[in-house]
XYZ file of C-alpha atoms in Angstrom:
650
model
C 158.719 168.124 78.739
C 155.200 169.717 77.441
C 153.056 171.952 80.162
C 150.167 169.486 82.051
C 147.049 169.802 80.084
C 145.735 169.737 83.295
C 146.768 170.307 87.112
C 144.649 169.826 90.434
C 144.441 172.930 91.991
C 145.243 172.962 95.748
C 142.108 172.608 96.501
C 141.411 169.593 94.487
C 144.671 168.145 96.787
C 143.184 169.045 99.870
C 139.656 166.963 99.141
C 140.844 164.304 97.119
C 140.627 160.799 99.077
C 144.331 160.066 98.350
C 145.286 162.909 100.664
C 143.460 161.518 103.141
C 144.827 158.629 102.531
C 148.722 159.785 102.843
C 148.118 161.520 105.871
C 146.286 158.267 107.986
C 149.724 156.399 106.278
C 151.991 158.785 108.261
C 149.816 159.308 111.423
C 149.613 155.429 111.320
C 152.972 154.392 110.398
C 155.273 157.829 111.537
C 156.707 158.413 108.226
C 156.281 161.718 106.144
C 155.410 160.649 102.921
C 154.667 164.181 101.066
C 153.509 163.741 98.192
C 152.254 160.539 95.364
C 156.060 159.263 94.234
C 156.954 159.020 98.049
C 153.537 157.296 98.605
C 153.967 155.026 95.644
C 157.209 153.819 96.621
C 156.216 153.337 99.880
C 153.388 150.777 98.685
C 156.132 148.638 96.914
C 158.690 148.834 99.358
C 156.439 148.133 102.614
C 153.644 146.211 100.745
C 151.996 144.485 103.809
C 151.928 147.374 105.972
C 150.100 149.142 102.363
C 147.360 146.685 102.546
C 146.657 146.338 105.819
C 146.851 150.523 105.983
C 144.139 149.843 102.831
C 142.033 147.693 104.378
C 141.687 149.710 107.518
C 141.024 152.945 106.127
C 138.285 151.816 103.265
C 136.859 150.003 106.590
C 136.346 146.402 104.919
C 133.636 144.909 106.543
C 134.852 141.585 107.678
C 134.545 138.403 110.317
C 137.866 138.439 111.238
C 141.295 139.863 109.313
C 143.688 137.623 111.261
C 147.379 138.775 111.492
C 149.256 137.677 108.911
C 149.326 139.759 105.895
C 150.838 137.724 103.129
C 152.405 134.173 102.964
C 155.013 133.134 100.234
C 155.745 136.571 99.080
C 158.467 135.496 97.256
C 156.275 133.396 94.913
C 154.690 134.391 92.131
C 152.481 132.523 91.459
C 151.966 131.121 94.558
C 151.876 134.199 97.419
C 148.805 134.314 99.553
C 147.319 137.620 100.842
C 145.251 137.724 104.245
C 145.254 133.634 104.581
C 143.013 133.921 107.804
C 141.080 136.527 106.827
C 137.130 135.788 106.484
C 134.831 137.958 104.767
C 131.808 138.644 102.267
C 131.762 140.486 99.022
C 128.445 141.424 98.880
C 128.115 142.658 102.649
C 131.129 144.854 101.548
C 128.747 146.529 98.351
C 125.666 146.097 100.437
C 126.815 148.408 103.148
C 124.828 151.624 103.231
C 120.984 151.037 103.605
C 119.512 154.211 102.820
C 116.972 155.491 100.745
C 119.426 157.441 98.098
C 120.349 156.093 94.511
C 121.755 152.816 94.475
C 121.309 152.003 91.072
C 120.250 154.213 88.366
C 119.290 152.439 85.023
C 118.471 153.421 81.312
C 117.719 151.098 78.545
C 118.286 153.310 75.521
C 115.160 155.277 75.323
C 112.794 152.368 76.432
C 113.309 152.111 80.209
C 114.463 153.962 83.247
C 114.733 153.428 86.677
C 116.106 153.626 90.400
C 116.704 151.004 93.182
C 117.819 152.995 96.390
C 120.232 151.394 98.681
C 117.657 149.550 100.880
C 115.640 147.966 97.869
C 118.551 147.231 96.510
C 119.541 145.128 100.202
C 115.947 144.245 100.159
C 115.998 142.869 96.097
C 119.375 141.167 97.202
C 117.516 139.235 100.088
C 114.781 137.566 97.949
C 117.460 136.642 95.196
C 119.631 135.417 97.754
C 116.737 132.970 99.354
C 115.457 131.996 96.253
C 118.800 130.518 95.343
C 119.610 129.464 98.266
C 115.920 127.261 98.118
C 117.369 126.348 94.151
C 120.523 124.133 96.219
C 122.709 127.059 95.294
C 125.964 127.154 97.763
C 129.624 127.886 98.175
C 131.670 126.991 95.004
C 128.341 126.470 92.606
C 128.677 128.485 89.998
C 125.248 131.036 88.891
C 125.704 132.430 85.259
C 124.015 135.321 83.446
C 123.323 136.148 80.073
C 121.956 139.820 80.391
C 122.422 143.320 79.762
C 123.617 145.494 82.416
C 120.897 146.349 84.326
C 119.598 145.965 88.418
C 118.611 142.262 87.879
C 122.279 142.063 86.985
C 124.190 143.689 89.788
C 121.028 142.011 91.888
C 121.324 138.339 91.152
C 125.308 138.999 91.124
C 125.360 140.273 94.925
C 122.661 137.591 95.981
C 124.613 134.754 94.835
C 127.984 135.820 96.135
C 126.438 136.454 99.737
C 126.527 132.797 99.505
C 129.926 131.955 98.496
C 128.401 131.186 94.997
C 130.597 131.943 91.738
C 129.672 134.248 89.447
C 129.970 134.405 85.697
C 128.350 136.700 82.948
C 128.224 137.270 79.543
C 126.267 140.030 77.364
C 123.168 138.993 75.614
C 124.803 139.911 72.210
C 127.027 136.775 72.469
C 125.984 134.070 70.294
C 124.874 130.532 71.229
C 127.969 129.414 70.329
C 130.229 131.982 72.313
C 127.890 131.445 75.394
C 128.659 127.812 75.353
C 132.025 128.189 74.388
C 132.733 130.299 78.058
C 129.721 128.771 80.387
C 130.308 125.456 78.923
C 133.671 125.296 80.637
C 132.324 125.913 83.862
C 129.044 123.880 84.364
C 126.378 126.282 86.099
C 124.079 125.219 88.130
C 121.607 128.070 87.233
C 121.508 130.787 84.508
C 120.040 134.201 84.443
C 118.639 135.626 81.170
C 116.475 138.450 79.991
C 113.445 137.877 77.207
C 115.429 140.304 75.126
C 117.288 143.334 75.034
C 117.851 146.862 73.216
C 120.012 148.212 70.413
C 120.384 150.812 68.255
C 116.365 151.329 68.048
C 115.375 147.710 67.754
C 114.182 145.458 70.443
C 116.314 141.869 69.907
C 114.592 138.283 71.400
C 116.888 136.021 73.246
C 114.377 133.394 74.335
C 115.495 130.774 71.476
C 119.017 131.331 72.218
C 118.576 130.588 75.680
C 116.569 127.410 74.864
C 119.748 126.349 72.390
C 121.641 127.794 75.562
C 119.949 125.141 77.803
C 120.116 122.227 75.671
C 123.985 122.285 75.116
C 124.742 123.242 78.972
C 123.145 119.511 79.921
C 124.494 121.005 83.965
C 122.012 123.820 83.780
C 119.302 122.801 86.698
C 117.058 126.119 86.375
C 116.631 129.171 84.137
C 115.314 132.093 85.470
C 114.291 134.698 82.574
C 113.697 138.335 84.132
C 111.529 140.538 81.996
C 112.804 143.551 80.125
C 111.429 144.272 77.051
C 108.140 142.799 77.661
C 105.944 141.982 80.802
C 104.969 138.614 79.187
C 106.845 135.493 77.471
C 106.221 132.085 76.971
C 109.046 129.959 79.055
C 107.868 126.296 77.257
C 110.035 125.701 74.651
C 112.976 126.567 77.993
C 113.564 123.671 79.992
C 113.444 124.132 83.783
C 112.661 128.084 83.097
C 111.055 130.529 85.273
C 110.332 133.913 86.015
C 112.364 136.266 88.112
C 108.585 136.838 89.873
C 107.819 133.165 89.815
C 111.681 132.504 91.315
C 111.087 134.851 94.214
C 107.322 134.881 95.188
C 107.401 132.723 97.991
C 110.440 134.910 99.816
C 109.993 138.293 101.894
C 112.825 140.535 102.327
C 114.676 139.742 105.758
C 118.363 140.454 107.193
C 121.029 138.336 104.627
C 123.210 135.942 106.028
C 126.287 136.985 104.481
C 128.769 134.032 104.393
C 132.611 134.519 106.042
C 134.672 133.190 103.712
C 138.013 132.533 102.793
C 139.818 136.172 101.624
C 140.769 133.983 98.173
C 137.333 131.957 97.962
C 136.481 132.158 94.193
C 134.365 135.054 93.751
C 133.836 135.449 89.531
C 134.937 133.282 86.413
C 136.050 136.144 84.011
C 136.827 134.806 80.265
C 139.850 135.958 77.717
C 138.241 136.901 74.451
C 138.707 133.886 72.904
C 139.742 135.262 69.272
C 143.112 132.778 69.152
C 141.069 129.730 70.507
C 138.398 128.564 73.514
C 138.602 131.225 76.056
C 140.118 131.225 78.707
C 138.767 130.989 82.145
C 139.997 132.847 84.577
C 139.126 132.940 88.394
C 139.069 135.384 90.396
C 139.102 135.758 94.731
C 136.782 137.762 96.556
C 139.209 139.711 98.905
C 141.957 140.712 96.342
C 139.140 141.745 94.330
C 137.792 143.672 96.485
C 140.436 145.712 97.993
C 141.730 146.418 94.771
C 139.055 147.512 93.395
C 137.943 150.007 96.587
C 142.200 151.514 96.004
C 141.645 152.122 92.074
C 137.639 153.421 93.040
C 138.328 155.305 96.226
C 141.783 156.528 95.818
C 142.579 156.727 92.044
C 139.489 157.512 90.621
C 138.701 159.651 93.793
C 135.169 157.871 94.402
C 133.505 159.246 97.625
C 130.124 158.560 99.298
C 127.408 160.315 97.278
C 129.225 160.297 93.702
C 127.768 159.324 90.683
C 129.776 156.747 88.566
C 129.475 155.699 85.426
C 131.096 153.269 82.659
C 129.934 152.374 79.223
C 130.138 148.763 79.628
C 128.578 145.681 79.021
C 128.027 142.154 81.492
C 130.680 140.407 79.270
C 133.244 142.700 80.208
C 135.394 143.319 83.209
C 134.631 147.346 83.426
C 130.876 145.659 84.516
C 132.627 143.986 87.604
C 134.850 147.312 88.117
C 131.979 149.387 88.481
C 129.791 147.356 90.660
C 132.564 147.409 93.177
C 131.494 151.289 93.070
C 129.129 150.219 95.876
C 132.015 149.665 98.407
C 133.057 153.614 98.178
C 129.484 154.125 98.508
C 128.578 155.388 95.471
C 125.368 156.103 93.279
C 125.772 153.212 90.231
C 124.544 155.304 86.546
C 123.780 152.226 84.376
C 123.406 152.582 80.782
C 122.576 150.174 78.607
C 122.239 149.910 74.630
C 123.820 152.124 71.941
C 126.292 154.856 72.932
C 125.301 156.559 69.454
C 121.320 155.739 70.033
C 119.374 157.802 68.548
C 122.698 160.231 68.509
C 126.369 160.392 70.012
C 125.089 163.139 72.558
C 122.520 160.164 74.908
C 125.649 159.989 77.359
C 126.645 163.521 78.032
C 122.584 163.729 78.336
C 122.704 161.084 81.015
C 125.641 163.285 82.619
C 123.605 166.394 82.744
C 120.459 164.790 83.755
C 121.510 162.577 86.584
C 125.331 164.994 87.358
C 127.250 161.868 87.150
C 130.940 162.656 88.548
C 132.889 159.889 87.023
C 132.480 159.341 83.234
C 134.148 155.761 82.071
C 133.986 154.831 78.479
C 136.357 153.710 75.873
C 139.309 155.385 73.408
C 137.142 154.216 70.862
C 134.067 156.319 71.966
C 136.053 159.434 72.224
C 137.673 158.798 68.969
C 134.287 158.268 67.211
C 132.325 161.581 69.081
C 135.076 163.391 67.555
C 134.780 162.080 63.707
C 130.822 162.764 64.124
C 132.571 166.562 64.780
C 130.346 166.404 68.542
C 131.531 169.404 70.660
C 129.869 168.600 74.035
C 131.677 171.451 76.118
C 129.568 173.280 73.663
C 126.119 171.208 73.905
C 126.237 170.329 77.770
C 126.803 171.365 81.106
C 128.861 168.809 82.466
C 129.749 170.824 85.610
C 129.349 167.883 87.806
C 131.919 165.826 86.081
C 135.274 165.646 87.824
C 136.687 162.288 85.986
C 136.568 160.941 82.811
C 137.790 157.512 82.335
C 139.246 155.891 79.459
C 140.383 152.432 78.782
C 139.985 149.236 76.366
C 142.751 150.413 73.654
C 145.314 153.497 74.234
C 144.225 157.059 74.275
C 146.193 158.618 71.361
C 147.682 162.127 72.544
C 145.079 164.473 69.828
C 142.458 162.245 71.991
C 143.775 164.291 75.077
C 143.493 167.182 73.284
C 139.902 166.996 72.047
C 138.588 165.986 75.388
C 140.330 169.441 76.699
C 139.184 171.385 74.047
C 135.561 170.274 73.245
C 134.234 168.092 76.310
C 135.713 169.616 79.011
C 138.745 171.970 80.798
C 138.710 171.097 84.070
C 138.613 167.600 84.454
C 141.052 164.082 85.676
C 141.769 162.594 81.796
C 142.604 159.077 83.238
C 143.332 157.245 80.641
C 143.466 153.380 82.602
C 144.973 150.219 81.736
C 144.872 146.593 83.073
C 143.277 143.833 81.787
C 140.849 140.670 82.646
C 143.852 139.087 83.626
C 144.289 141.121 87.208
C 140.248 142.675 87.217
C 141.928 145.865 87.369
C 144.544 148.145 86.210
C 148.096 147.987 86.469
C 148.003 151.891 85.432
C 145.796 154.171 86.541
C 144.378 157.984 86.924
C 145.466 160.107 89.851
C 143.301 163.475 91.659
C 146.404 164.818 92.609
C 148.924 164.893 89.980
C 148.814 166.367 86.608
C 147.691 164.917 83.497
C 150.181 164.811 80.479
C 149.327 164.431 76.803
C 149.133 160.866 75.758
C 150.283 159.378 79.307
C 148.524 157.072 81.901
C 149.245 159.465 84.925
C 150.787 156.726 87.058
C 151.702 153.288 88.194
C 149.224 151.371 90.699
C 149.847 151.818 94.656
C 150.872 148.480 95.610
C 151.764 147.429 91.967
C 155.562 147.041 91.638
C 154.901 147.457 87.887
C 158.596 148.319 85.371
C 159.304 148.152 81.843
C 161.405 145.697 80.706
C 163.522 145.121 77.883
C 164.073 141.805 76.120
C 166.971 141.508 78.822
C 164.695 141.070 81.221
C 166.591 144.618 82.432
C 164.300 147.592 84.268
C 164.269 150.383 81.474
C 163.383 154.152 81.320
C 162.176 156.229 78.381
C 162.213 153.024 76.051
C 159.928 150.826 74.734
C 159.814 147.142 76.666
C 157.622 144.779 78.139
C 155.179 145.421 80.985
C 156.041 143.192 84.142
C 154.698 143.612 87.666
C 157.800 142.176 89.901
C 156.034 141.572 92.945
C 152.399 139.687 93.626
C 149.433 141.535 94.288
C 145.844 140.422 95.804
C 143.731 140.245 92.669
C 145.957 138.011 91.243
C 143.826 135.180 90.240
C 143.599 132.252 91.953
C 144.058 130.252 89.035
C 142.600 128.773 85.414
C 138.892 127.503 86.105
C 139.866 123.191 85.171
C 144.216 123.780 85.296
C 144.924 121.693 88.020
C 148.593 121.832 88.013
C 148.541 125.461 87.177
C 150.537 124.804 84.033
C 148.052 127.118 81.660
C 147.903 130.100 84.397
C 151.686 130.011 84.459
C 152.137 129.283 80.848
C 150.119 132.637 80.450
C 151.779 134.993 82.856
C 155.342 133.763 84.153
C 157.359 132.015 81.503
C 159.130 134.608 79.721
C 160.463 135.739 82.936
C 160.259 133.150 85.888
C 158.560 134.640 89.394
C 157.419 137.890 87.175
C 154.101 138.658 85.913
C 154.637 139.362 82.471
C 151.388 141.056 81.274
C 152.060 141.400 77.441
C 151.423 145.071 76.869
C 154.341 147.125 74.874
C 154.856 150.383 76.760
C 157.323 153.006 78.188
C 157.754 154.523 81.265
C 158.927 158.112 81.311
C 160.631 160.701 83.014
C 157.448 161.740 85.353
C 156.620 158.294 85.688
C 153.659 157.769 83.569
C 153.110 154.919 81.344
C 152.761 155.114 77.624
C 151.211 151.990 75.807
C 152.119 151.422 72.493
C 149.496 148.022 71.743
C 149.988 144.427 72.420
C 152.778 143.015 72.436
C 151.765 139.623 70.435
C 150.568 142.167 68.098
C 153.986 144.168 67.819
C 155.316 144.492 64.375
C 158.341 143.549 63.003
C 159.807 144.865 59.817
C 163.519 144.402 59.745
C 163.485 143.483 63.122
C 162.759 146.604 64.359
C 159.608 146.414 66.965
C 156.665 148.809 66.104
C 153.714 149.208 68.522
C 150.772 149.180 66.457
C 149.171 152.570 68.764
C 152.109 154.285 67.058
C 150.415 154.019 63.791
C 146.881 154.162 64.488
C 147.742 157.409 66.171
C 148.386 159.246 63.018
C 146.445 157.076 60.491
C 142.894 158.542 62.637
C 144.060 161.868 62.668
C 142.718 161.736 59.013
C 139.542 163.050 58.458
C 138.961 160.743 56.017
C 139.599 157.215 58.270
C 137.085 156.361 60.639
C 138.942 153.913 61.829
C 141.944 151.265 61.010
C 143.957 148.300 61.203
C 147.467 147.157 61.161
C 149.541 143.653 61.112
C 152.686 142.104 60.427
C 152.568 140.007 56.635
C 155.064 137.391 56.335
C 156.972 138.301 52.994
C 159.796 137.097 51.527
C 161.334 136.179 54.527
C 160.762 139.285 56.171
C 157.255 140.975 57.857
C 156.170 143.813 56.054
C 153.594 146.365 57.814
C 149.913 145.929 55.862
C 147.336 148.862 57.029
C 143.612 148.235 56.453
C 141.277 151.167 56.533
C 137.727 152.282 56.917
C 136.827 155.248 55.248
C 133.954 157.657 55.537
C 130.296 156.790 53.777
C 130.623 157.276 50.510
C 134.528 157.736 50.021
C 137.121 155.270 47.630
C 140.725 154.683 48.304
C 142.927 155.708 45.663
C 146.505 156.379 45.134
C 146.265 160.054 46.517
C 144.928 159.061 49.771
C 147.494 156.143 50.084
C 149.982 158.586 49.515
C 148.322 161.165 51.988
C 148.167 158.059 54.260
C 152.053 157.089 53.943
C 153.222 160.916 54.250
C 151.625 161.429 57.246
C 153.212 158.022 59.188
C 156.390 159.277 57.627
C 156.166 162.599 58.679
C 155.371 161.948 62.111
C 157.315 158.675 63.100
C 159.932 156.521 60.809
C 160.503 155.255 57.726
C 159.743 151.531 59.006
C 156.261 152.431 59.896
C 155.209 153.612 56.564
C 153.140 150.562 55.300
C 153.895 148.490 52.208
C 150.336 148.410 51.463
C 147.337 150.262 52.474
C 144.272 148.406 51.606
C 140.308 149.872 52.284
C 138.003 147.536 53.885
C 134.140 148.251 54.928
C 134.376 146.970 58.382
C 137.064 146.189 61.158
C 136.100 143.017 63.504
C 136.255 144.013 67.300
C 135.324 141.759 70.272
C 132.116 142.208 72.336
C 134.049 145.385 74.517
C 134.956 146.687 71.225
C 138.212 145.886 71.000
C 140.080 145.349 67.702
C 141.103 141.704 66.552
C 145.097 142.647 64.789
C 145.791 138.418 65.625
C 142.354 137.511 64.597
C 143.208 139.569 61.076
C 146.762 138.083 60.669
C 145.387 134.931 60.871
C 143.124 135.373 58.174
C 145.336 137.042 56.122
C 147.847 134.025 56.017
C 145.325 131.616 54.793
C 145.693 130.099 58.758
C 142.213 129.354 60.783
C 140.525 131.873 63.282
C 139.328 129.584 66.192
C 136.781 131.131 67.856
C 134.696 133.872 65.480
C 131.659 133.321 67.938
C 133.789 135.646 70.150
C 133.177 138.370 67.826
C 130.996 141.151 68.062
C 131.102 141.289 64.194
C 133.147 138.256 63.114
C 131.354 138.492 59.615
C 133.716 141.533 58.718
C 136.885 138.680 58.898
C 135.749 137.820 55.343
C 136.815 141.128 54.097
C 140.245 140.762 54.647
C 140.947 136.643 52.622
C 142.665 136.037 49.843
C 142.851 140.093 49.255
C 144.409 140.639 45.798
C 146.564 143.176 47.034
C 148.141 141.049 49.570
C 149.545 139.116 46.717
C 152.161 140.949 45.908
């Protein structure tokens, strides 16, 4: 086993929440749980006396809690957590009323800001009456096509303080992707912005929202909040407004929170659509809650006062993950725009400038500050930083190095996985155990989470399925129009009956971490052997010369045969020397069988709106078979690049 790259120091232990946390488990329940396994295993074996322990010591604001814990635990789908419970999300986030940072916001280079806790309740108020005045109630569903900014996290909080819905997407979406997800779910009212920021240039979104409100027929009101402009003409937007014309007529006053149901609907979160319509799934207030004050409070070691921060956007879940932020009573850092605008070094600025604590961004942002050669251990302070997060694809092992060696020694590396699915993370980071090279540090508390093999058998050190044997509150309630549940279970629990299978390829190993080796719909196949797709990206970016790649499964002569695309640096042609550099080092470093047959250079690699890469999307293509749903594409132009490809042929 290879030293930690990084250990807590004892210290750390003593401060970190989950410390706390272990010692009010064995004051409360006499047991001596000593250190994280012991705690872990206690979550899964005793998981109603976890929860309740949970919701008691992150002191969920609530009408009542009511005794019983969970109903039908043997049923999965089909277990019910807190069934008397009745509670408010946005009380929960709305709890401290101060004047500190609530909400810190920049758009690129073009806007900045702060709301402090009691504007923000204040903000929340006027939303909150204004929809209320609109005919906006429990079970109506409010959707928003906007950047990630206060109005955002604003009009979010206001509508679920009334037992609305909420559903988002970013304003990059097209028409087409918009109505594709919102179209589904009939909102009563949308939220838009005039226009947003990117890379230097200022984008309109007024005619899109007008297309926007002509195919949503449902759509009662518009209300357009300003961002990159004071003034806008609304005409050509039926039923539009202003956010100032929306909430003129309300003063801020004391919000009626409404008790509701621990699993009343709370958001409509969408699959990324690149096999067909997306998927919408729902999502309950209470489970997502309480999950998501465990993975802030006690896995990401959130306290009152911090400063968190993830690169994210309103279309996908890592928005709703760090809005929750406001339960641990945290500062919110927003960003919004570029990541690379006007260089890679704007969010290690924003570190320094505002001493954010938790840094969240993507494998794919680490990956890129280290091809632009960025050393910002070297550039920046970063002193205040005690996490950096990292999910959205897996965090290759020379990724753990670089962040050690040019962003940062003493730091949490939590490299976190989960999905849309479960609006949170089945694997997670941990402030008090070590961090090993190319591992998630550990399994969720209350997540009875294995590796399976095809079996259905628990397996160790070996490459399987991930399954979660046991339910969970942030389950979700179900598929938004799936009456009989037969698309949520079709999704979920038909490989193995009563088991959420999640569809990630992955190990567990000796110390209990996870590795993740890619999807496993995108595994590949040659000879029958299975081949996670990380396992060749891994050493195909380790190039200098590949920004980035891609890797399927052909169909070939009755076989699959691996097929590696490639993005090179500006200015730089594939030729038989690289291929051959390319081929040596898979071989070198893993088997025979993931050497690819062919290695083929493309300009551009199509990724999803969170920046995720498309490997199904491109297999389609390549077999000559339809791609249903480009518009959910952040670039679904680059697809072309890889039809009818000569050397494909052959």
């Amino acid at each position: 086993m290879e030293e930690p790259l990084w250990q807590p120091n004892a210290d750390q232990i003593e401060q970190a929440n989950l410390t706390r946390f272990r010692r009010f488990v064995n004051q409360k329940h006499g047991t001596a749980l000593a250190d994280y396994p012991a705690l872990y295993q206690w979550s899964i074996d005793q998981p109603e006396a976890f929860w309740s322990a949970l919701w008691e010591e992150s002191g969920v604001i609530a009408d009542q809690r009511g005794e019983v814990v969970l109903e039908d635990g043997d049923k999965m789908p089909g277990a019910r957590w807190f069934p008397q419970a009745r509670l408010n999300f946005a009380q929960n986030l709305l709890r401290r009323r101060d004047d500190s940072d609530a909400l810190v916001f920049r758009g690129e280079d073009k806007v900045a800001r702060r709301v402090s806790h009691r504007e923000l309740y204040h903000h929340v108020s006027r939303v909150a009456q204004a929809l209320e005045a609109a005919g906006i109630g429990e079970g109506d569903r409010v959707a928003a096509y906007l950047p990630n900014m206060p109005e955002t996290i604003i009009a979010m909080l206001a509508a679920s303080s009334l037992g609305a819905i909420w559903s988002s997407c970013s304003p990059d979406f097209g028409v087409n992707g918009v109505v594709d997800r919102f179209g589904q779910i009939e909102p009563k009212l949308l939220f838009a912005a005039d226009g947003y920021y990117y890379n230097g240039k200022t984008h309109d979104s007024l005619e899109k929202i007008a297309e926007i409100r002509r195919r949503i027929p449902g759509i009662e009101k518009v209300v357009v909040i300003p961002y990159t402009r004071e003034q806008f003409p609304l005409e050509s937007i039926e039923g539009a407004l202003s956010l100032g014309e929306f909430i003129d007529d309300y003063d801020a006053q004391e919000i009626g929170f409404r008790q509701l149901p621990f699993d009343h609907p709370l958001y409509i979160m969408f699959s990324s659509g690149t096999t067909g319509v997306p998927k919408c799934i729902v999502h309950g207030a209470g489970g997502t809650l309480l999950q998501h004050l465990k993975e802030h409070r006690l896995h990401t070691d959130v306290r009152p006062g911090d400063r968190t921060f993830f690169f994210t956007t309103c279309g996908w879940m890592m928005w709703n993950w760090l809005v929750s932020g406001l339960a641990a009573e945290a500062t919110l850092l927003l960003y919004d725009g570029s990541p690379f605008y006007p260089n890679g070094n704007v969010l290690f600025d924003y570190a320094d400038a505002e001493r954010m604590t938790q840094f969240g961004t993507s494998a794919k942002f680490i990956d890129a500050i280290n091809k632009a050669g960025l050393k910002p251990r070297e550039t920046h302070d970063l002193s205040s930083v005690r996490t950096l997060c990292s999910t959205g694809s897996p965090l290759v092992p020379e990724a753990f190095d670089f962040v050690y060696e040019h962003i940062k020694q003493d730091l949490c590396l939590s490299s976190i996985s989960g999905g849309t699915d479960i609006i949170s993370c089945f694997a997670l980071g941990n402030p008090v155990l070590p961090v090993h090279r190319g591992e998630l540090q550990c399994r969720g508390l209350g997540m009875r989470v294995e590796v399976w093999n095809d079996d259905g058998e628990p397996v160790r050190g070996e490459k399987g399925e991930l399954v979660c044997t046991a339910p969970f509150p942030s389950m979700p309630i179900g598929f938004w129009n799936d009456p009989d549940g037969e698309k949520y279970h079709g999704a979920y629990f038909d490989r193995f009956p009563n088991v959420w299978c999640h569809g990630d390829y992955v190990e567990l190993t000796a110390q209990d971490g996870i590795i993740i080796y890619g999807r496993s719909d995108a595994v590949l196949n040659p000879g029958g052997v299975r081949i996670g797709t990380a396992e060749i990206y891994r050493q195909v970016e380790q190039l200098d010369e590949v920004v980035e790649s891609l890797v399927i499964g052909q169909e070939w002569q009755g076989d699959v045969r691996v097929v590696l695309f490639v993005r090179l640096r500006d200015g730089l042609d594939l030729d038989d020397a690289l291929i051959e550099k390319v081929k040596r080092q898979i071989r070198a470093n893993t088997t025979p069988r993931h050497v690819p047959a062919r290695v083929v250079q493309v300009s551009d690699i199509p990724r999803t709106k969170s920046g995720k890469i498309v490997e199904l999307a491109v297999r389609e293509v390549v077999h000559n078979r339809p791609v249903k749903n480009k518009e959910a594409l952040a670039n679904p132009e680059a697809l072309e690049l890889f039809a009818n490809r000569p050397e494909l042929q052959s």
